[in-house]
PDB file of C-alpha atoms in Angstrom:
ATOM      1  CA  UNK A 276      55.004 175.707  84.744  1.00  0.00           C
ATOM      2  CA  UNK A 277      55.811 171.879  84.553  1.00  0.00           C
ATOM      3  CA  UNK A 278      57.729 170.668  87.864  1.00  0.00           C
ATOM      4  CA  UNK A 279      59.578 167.318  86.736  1.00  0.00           C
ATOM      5  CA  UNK A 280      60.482 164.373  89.522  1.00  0.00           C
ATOM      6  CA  UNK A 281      63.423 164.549  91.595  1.00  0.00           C
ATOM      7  CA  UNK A 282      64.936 162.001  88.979  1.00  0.00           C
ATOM      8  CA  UNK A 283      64.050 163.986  85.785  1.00  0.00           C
ATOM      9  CA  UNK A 284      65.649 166.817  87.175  1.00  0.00           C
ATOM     10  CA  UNK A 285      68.502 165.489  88.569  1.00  0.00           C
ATOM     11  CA  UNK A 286      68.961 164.129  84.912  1.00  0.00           C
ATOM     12  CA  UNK A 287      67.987 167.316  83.059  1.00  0.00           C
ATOM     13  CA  UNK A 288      70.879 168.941  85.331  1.00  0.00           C
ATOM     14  CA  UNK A 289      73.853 166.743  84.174  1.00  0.00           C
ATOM     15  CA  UNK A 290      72.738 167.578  80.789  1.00  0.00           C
ATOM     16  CA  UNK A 291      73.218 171.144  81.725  1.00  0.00           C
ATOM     17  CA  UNK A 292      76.956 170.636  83.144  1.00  0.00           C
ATOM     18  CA  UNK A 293      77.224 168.689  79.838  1.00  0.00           C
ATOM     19  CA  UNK A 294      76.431 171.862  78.094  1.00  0.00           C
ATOM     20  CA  UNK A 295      78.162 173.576  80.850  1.00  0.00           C
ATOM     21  CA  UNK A 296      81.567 172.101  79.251  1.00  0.00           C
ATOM     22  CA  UNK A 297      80.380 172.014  75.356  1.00  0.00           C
ATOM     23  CA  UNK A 298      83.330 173.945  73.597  1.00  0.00           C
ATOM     24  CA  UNK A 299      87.030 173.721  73.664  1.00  0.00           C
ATOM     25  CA  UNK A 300      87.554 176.210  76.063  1.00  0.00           C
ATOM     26  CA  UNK A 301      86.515 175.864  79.789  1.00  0.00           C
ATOM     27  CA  UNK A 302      83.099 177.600  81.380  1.00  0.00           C
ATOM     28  CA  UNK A 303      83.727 180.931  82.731  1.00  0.00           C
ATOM     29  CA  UNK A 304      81.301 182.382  85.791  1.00  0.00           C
ATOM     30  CA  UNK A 305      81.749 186.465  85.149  1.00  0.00           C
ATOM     31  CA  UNK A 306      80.800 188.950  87.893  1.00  0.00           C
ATOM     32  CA  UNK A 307      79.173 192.055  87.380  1.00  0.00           C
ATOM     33  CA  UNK A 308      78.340 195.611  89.478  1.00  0.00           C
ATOM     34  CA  UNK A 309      75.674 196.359  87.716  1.00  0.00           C
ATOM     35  CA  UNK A 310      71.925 195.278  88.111  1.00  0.00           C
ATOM     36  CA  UNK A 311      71.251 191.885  86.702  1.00  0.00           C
ATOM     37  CA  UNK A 312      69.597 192.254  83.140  1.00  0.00           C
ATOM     38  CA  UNK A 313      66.323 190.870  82.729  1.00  0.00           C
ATOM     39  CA  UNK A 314      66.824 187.734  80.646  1.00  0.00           C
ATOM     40  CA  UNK A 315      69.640 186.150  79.219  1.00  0.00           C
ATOM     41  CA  UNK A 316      69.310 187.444  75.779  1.00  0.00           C
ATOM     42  CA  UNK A 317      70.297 191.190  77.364  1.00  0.00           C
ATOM     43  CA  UNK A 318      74.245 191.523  76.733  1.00  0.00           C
ATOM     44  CA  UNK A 319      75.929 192.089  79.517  1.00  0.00           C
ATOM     45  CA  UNK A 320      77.664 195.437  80.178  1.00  0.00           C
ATOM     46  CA  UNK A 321      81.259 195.068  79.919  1.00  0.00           C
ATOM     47  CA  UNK A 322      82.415 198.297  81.892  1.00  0.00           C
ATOM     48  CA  UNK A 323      80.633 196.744  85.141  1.00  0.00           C
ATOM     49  CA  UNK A 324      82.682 193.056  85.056  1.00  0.00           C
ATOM     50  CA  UNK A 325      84.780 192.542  87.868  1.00  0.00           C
ATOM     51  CA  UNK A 326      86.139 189.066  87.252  1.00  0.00           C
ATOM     52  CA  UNK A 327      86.153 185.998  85.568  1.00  0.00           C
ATOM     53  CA  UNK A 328      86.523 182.610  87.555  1.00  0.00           C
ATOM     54  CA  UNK A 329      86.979 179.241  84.916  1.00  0.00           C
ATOM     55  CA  UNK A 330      85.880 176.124  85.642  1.00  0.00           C
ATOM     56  CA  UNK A 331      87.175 172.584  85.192  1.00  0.00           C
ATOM     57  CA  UNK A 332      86.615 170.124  82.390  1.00  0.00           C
ATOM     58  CA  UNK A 333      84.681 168.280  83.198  1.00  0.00           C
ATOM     59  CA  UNK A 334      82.918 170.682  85.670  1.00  0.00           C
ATOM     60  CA  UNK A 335      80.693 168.177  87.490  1.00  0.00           C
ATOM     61  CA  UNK A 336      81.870 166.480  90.088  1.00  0.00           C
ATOM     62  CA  UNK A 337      79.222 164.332  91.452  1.00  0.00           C
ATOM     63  CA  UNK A 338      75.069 163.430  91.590  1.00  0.00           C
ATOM     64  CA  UNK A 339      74.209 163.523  95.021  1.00  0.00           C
ATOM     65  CA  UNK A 340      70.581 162.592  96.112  1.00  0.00           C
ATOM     66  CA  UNK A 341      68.930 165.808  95.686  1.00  0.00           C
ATOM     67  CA  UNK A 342      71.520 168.190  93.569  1.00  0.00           C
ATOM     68  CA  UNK A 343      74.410 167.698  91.393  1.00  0.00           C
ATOM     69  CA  UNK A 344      78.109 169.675  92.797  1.00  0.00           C
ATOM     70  CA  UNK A 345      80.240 171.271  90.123  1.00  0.00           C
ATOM     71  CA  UNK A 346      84.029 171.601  90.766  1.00  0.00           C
ATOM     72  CA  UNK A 347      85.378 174.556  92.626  1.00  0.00           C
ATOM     73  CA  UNK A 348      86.476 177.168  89.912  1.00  0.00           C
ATOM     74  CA  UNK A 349      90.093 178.938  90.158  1.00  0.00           C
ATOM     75  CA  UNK A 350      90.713 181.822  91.877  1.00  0.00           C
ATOM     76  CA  UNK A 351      90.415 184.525  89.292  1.00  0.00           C
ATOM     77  CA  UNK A 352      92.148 188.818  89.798  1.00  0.00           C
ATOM     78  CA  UNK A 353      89.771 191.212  90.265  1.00  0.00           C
ATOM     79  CA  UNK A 354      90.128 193.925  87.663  1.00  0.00           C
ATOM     80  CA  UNK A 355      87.812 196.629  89.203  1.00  0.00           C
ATOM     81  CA  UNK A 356      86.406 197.507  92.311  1.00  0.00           C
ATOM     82  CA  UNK A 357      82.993 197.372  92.660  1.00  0.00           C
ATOM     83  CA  UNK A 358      80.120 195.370  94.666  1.00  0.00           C
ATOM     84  CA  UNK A 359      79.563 192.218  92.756  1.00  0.00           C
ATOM     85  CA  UNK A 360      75.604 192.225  92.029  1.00  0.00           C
ATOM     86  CA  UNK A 361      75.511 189.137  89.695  1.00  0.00           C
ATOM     87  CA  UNK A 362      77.355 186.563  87.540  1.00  0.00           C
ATOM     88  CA  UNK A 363      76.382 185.427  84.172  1.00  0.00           C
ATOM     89  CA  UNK A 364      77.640 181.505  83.310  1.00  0.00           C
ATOM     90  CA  UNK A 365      79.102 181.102  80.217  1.00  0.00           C
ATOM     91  CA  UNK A 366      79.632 177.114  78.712  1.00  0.00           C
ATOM     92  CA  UNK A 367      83.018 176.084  76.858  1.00  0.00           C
ATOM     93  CA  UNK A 368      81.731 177.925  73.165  1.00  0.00           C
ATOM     94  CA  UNK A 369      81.093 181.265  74.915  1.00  0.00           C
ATOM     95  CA  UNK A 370      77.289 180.661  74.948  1.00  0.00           C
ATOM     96  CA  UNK A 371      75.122 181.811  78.009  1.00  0.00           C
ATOM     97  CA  UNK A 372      74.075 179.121  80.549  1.00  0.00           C
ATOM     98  CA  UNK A 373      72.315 181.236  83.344  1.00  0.00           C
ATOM     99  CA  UNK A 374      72.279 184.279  84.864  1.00  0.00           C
ATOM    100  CA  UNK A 375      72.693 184.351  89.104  1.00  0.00           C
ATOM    101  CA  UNK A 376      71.840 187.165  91.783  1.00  0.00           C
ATOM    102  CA  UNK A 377      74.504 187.311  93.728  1.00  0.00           C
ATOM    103  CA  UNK A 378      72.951 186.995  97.467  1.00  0.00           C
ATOM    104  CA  UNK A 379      69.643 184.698  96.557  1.00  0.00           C
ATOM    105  CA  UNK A 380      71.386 182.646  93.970  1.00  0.00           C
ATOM    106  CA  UNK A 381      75.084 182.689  95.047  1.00  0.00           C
ATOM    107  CA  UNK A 382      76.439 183.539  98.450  1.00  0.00           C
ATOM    108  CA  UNK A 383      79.802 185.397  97.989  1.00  0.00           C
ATOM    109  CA  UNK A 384      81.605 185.503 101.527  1.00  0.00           C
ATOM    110  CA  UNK A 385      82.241 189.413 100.679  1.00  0.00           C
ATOM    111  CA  UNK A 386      80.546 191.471  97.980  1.00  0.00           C
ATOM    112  CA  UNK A 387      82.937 194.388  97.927  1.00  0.00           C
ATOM    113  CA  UNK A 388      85.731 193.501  95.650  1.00  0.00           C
ATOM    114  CA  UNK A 389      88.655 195.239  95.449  1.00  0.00           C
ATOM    115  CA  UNK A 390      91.269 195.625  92.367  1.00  0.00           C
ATOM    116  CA  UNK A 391      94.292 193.008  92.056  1.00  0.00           C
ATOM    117  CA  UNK A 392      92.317 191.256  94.744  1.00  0.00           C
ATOM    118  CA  UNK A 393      90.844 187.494  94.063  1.00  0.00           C
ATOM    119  CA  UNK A 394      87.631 185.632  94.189  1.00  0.00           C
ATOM    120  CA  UNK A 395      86.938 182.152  93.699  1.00  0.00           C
ATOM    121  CA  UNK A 396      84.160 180.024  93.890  1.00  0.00           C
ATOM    122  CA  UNK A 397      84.790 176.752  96.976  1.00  0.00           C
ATOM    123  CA  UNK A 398      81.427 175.071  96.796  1.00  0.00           C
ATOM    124  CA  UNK A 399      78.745 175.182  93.907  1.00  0.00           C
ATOM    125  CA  UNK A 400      75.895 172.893  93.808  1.00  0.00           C
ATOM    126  CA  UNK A 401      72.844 173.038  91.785  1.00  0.00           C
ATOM    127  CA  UNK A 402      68.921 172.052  92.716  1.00  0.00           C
ATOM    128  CA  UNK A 403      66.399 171.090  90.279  1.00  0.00           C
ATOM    129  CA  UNK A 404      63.520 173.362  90.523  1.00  0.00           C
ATOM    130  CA  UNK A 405      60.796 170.922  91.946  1.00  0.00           C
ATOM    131  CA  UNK A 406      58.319 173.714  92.428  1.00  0.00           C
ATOM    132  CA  UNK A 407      58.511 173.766  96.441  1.00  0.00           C
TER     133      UNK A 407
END
């Protein structure tokens, strides 16, 4: 695996939230209770979503020295219960970004959702993968 510099990757992350907002439509982070597929290419199972949170346009909202900060999303309804296991980001076209575990790669303040309930996202920043 190639580790770039803190600079390269800070750079090769604000052309992710520029694909992050490619489309008309705004980036959508959808949670899931059901295990996290193995890649991105894997559809995800659309019985297990629990809710979908949007995200500004633009979605970044600054560079900071070692990670770039997206926007908070908005608060979106829960429409099942369930125990949110992972969220798949989708850019402005529909396209998939990334797929996150929920617990190592985002920290939900509680799991459990519950129908009619709502979830949004306060704080999301992203690292560049230095390789330490």
């Amino acid at each position: 695996m190639i580790y770039p510099s803190l600079s390269a990757g800070l750079a090769q992350l604000q052309a992710l939230a520029s694909f992050i907002d490619k489309g008309s439509n705004s980036a959508t982070f959808i949670f899931y209770d059901n295990n996290k597929p193995a890649n991105t290419n894997t559809a995800a199972d659309n019985a297990a979503k629990l809710v979908t949170l949007n995200l500004p346009d633009p979605c970044i909202k600054s560079v900071e020295a070692d990670h770039i900060e997206l926007y908070p999303s908005d608060s979106g309804t829960v429409i099942k219960t369930g125990t949110a296991k992972w969220a798949r980001l989708f850019n402005g076209e529909g396209g998939v970004v990334a797929d996150f575990a929920v617990g190592t790669d985002i920290t939900l303040a509680n799991t459990n959702l519950v129908v009619g309930g709502t979830l949004n996202i306060t704080s999301i920043k992203l690292y560049p993968n230095l390789g330490s």
